[in-house]
XYZ file of C-alpha atoms in Angstrom:
336
model
C 141.220 191.089 67.022
C 144.211 189.124 65.803
C 146.809 191.175 63.934
C 147.627 190.154 60.388
C 151.184 188.871 60.148
C 152.888 189.590 56.841
C 154.333 186.674 54.955
C 157.878 187.095 53.630
C 157.549 187.873 49.926
C 159.501 186.239 47.137
C 159.828 189.650 45.493
C 163.404 190.149 44.340
C 163.273 193.849 43.430
C 162.108 197.066 45.089
C 161.882 200.824 44.612
C 164.560 202.904 46.331
C 166.000 206.436 46.363
C 169.374 205.763 44.759
C 172.435 207.985 44.487
C 175.511 206.714 42.652
C 177.638 209.862 42.892
C 178.222 212.546 45.514
C 176.393 215.825 45.105
C 173.020 217.490 45.503
C 169.486 216.107 45.288
C 169.652 216.114 41.491
C 171.812 212.992 41.777
C 169.224 211.091 43.834
C 166.434 209.397 41.934
C 163.906 206.620 42.294
C 165.130 203.348 40.804
C 164.336 199.646 40.799
C 167.044 197.686 42.582
C 167.604 194.246 44.020
C 165.805 193.677 47.310
C 168.084 192.795 50.264
C 167.973 189.591 52.263
C 168.739 189.327 55.986
C 171.920 187.673 57.182
C 172.752 186.329 60.672
C 171.585 188.705 63.385
C 169.617 190.824 60.896
C 165.964 191.422 60.111
C 164.299 192.451 56.875
C 161.907 195.391 57.196
C 159.028 196.488 55.073
C 159.829 200.190 55.419
C 156.921 202.446 56.276
C 158.859 205.659 56.854
C 162.410 206.973 57.188
C 163.773 210.035 58.975
C 165.594 213.013 57.466
C 168.680 214.242 59.333
C 171.962 216.044 58.752
C 173.895 212.789 58.597
C 172.021 211.831 55.433
C 172.985 215.181 53.883
C 176.679 214.589 54.697
C 176.589 211.174 53.028
C 174.710 212.557 50.022
C 177.226 215.337 49.405
C 180.347 213.553 50.657
C 181.074 216.563 52.887
C 183.208 217.075 54.827
C 185.736 215.147 52.758
C 187.038 213.224 55.761
C 183.942 210.996 55.716
C 185.060 209.583 52.370
C 188.293 208.217 53.815
C 186.423 206.850 56.837
C 184.911 204.105 54.711
C 181.871 205.730 53.097
C 183.377 205.727 49.601
C 186.167 207.796 48.077
C 184.651 208.645 44.677
C 181.026 207.641 45.143
C 178.781 206.539 48.046
C 179.585 202.990 49.102
C 175.920 202.650 50.107
C 173.974 203.970 47.090
C 170.633 203.936 48.953
C 170.346 206.801 51.431
C 168.684 206.817 54.842
C 169.361 205.468 58.327
C 166.377 206.273 60.578
C 163.615 203.763 59.957
C 160.249 202.472 61.073
C 158.493 199.487 59.605
C 157.276 195.936 59.922
C 159.461 192.844 60.265
C 158.946 190.598 57.212
C 162.098 188.489 57.344
C 164.382 187.147 60.058
C 168.009 186.082 59.796
C 169.688 183.267 61.723
C 170.136 183.884 65.448
C 167.532 186.651 65.784
C 165.577 186.188 69.013
C 164.137 189.619 69.911
C 161.690 189.993 67.011
C 159.058 188.024 65.149
C 157.318 188.427 61.805
C 154.779 191.231 61.994
C 156.491 193.235 64.741
C 156.292 196.999 64.292
C 159.737 198.438 64.983
C 161.901 201.545 64.769
C 165.632 202.123 64.798
C 168.545 202.325 62.376
C 168.880 200.438 59.092
C 171.075 200.346 56.009
C 169.504 202.342 53.173
C 166.094 203.107 54.654
C 164.924 205.258 51.717
C 163.552 202.135 50.087
C 160.605 199.778 50.180
C 162.713 197.303 52.149
C 165.787 197.589 54.323
C 168.084 195.457 56.441
C 168.669 196.281 60.113
C 170.771 194.616 62.771
C 168.701 193.187 65.588
C 170.543 195.268 68.189
C 169.663 198.534 66.436
C 165.902 198.103 66.655
C 163.188 198.331 69.300
C 159.432 197.909 69.146
C 157.562 201.005 68.076
C 155.482 202.625 70.844
C 151.830 202.100 69.962
C 150.980 205.795 70.298
C 153.394 206.784 67.537
C 152.578 206.695 63.851
C 155.203 205.141 61.591
C 156.220 208.608 60.389
C 156.645 209.850 63.970
C 158.616 206.765 64.947
C 160.914 207.164 61.946
C 162.154 210.590 63.075
C 162.950 209.508 66.621
C 166.023 207.204 66.587
C 169.084 209.162 65.419
C 168.080 212.661 66.565
C 166.346 211.434 69.710
C 169.241 209.282 70.893
C 171.673 212.127 70.155
C 169.554 214.565 72.171
C 169.245 212.121 75.039
C 173.011 211.679 75.150
C 173.568 215.445 75.025
C 171.286 216.073 77.994
C 172.993 213.305 79.950
C 176.408 214.704 79.042
C 175.403 218.156 80.279
C 174.169 216.724 83.579
C 171.020 218.827 83.448
C 169.138 218.998 86.736
C 165.969 220.556 88.126
C 166.078 224.333 88.410
C 169.044 224.851 86.105
C 169.105 227.498 83.391
C 169.724 225.846 80.024
C 170.457 227.434 76.650
C 169.791 225.410 73.498
C 171.256 226.737 70.240
C 169.515 225.200 67.236
C 166.414 224.579 69.353
C 164.063 224.284 66.366
C 166.071 221.590 64.583
C 165.774 217.836 64.712
C 168.122 217.220 67.646
C 167.373 220.563 69.297
C 163.631 219.914 69.407
C 164.262 216.783 71.473
C 166.858 218.450 73.705
C 164.373 221.180 74.634
C 161.786 218.611 75.686
C 164.213 216.412 77.610
C 165.677 219.399 79.463
C 162.187 220.628 80.366
C 161.287 217.118 81.563
C 164.354 217.276 83.841
C 162.924 220.432 85.426
C 165.226 222.960 83.768
C 164.353 226.482 82.655
C 165.045 226.404 78.933
C 165.902 229.258 76.589
C 165.941 228.299 72.932
C 167.750 230.016 70.067
C 165.956 229.792 66.718
C 164.593 231.961 63.917
C 161.449 233.981 64.584
C 159.559 231.827 62.077
C 160.231 228.731 64.174
C 159.886 230.316 67.632
C 156.335 229.088 68.192
C 157.406 225.483 67.676
C 160.180 225.875 70.269
C 157.743 227.399 72.775
C 155.281 224.558 72.176
C 158.031 222.122 73.189
C 158.356 223.796 76.581
C 160.974 226.548 76.204
C 160.285 229.516 78.474
C 162.084 231.994 76.221
C 163.073 231.997 72.548
C 165.792 234.265 71.136
C 165.881 235.068 67.423
C 169.489 234.545 66.349
C 168.972 236.739 63.304
C 168.353 239.843 65.410
C 170.065 239.064 68.729
C 173.449 237.648 69.629
C 172.691 235.684 72.787
C 176.347 235.832 73.845
C 176.130 239.640 74.051
C 173.315 239.574 76.603
C 173.694 239.887 80.348
C 172.701 236.273 80.939
C 174.284 233.240 82.549
C 173.413 229.585 81.970
C 174.260 226.436 83.898
C 174.369 224.452 80.667
C 174.627 225.303 76.978
C 173.864 222.738 74.303
C 175.039 223.932 70.892
C 173.507 221.897 68.091
C 175.480 222.219 64.879
C 176.458 225.819 65.533
C 179.531 227.859 64.693
C 179.646 230.305 67.606
C 183.255 230.594 68.870
C 183.973 228.964 72.229
C 185.165 232.206 73.809
C 181.772 233.820 73.172
C 179.750 230.889 74.477
C 181.873 230.782 77.624
C 180.894 234.395 78.381
C 177.297 233.328 79.100
C 178.222 230.005 80.745
C 178.429 229.889 84.535
C 181.946 229.416 86.045
C 181.201 225.733 86.656
C 178.727 225.195 83.844
C 178.760 222.665 81.011
C 178.937 223.346 77.275
C 178.067 220.373 75.073
C 178.780 220.684 71.359
C 176.411 218.477 69.376
C 177.481 217.734 65.822
C 180.024 219.602 63.738
C 178.421 221.657 61.002
C 180.243 224.316 58.996
C 184.008 224.597 59.198
C 186.341 223.726 56.338
C 185.700 221.330 53.464
C 188.112 218.710 54.819
C 187.037 218.214 58.447
C 183.905 220.343 58.822
C 183.242 221.689 62.304
C 185.220 219.036 64.183
C 187.983 221.523 64.977
C 185.768 223.385 67.429
C 185.014 220.156 69.239
C 188.697 219.317 69.575
C 189.414 222.834 70.791
C 186.714 222.561 73.440
C 188.319 219.442 74.879
C 191.685 221.166 75.165
C 190.328 224.374 76.736
C 188.315 222.311 79.211
C 191.569 221.073 80.762
C 192.335 224.592 81.993
C 188.980 225.784 83.340
C 186.323 224.803 85.852
C 183.821 224.887 83.024
C 183.115 221.583 81.295
C 183.486 221.928 77.523
C 182.789 218.697 75.720
C 181.355 216.823 72.739
C 180.463 213.216 72.051
C 179.508 210.603 69.478
C 176.070 209.039 69.886
C 175.339 205.501 68.706
C 171.827 204.462 67.729
C 171.391 201.134 69.496
C 168.713 199.169 71.324
C 169.570 200.281 74.882
C 169.300 204.069 74.397
C 166.351 203.540 72.044
C 164.496 201.591 74.731
C 165.130 204.408 77.208
C 163.821 206.916 74.663
C 160.734 204.811 73.972
C 159.999 204.828 77.697
C 160.156 208.635 77.684
C 157.643 208.634 74.829
C 155.263 206.393 76.766
C 155.694 208.562 79.874
C 154.812 211.666 77.873
C 158.160 213.402 78.452
C 158.964 213.780 74.777
C 157.244 213.618 71.396
C 158.542 213.785 67.830
C 158.154 217.306 66.435
C 157.180 215.988 62.995
C 156.220 218.921 60.779
C 156.671 217.682 57.192
C 156.493 214.464 55.195
C 157.693 213.615 51.690
C 156.998 210.673 49.360
C 159.901 208.363 48.545
C 160.312 209.934 45.106
C 161.068 213.292 46.791
C 163.686 212.045 49.258
C 166.378 214.220 47.683
C 164.151 217.287 48.007
C 163.594 216.506 51.684
C 167.342 216.474 52.327
C 167.806 219.719 50.385
C 165.015 221.403 52.350
C 166.633 220.351 55.614
C 170.028 221.713 54.577
C 168.427 225.009 53.513
C 166.691 225.462 56.863
C 163.202 225.065 55.445
C 162.213 222.363 57.948
C 161.303 223.036 61.566
C 161.608 220.089 63.918
C 161.691 216.818 61.995
C 160.680 215.567 58.552
C 160.038 212.041 57.328
C 160.112 210.233 53.999
C 156.942 208.161 53.913
C 157.400 204.958 51.934
C 154.088 203.195 52.549
């Protein structure tokens, strides 16, 4: 059967989740806006779904304040349409694009993906694995690439003991799977309500952070991956082997100005004076790591832990639910 190839529409407007001031979900609403057009090296997507992640929350609230001076808008969001993770169908192609054709089903990163249409750079997209739904594909790029980079940074190998803090979250759910695929023995830290999800992803043990401080236990790990946590370095180092690796993923909490970035900077300094490796990183959603991640999907090493979906009109609610800890694994905004 021949697939139906969409024809680029002459439609000039679209529905989008728009936010014109920093703040909570009450400032995000569905609106009719001008539809984008692709420039050189860009493609126009008919958005099918978009992922929900902590980065979207930071841009919605403008917190920590440092992101405003980094080019995202001092008084209001420079990009009024939220969303970065995306899956959809190519319906328009800009000059110089060679990797995609009309009708291709893709996933990756786009500008303002909480909308009926979005623009993405060619080098930030890959073809969607056939076994994934659009909603599943939409929650893979940002969190999946970050998790992949974290596991690589930790140098996880077969037989190692690995601790994952934030194991039930978006990035953590992928880290657990990738570490298990590498042959590691994984212990996840999560709430009791989300423990079953973490076990289903391959963790051998799950510790409820609300009742047990893992750093007080008589345990030792070859690698610790701390996703968005606030546990002091000195405590994490107590359960890290003398030559183990601690990878700090993200920078939640902290002060209003810089958030949790101070802990990351401190880890780099302390690492200079110990045999332990204490590090952090910045992951970039791009075609090369996305292709590697897609191959892991096809091989069966990892799957999106999609547990909730929201319609486009409830995009703000989805972000609020994520920030409040009401989402296990990943959530998607389904556009079509």
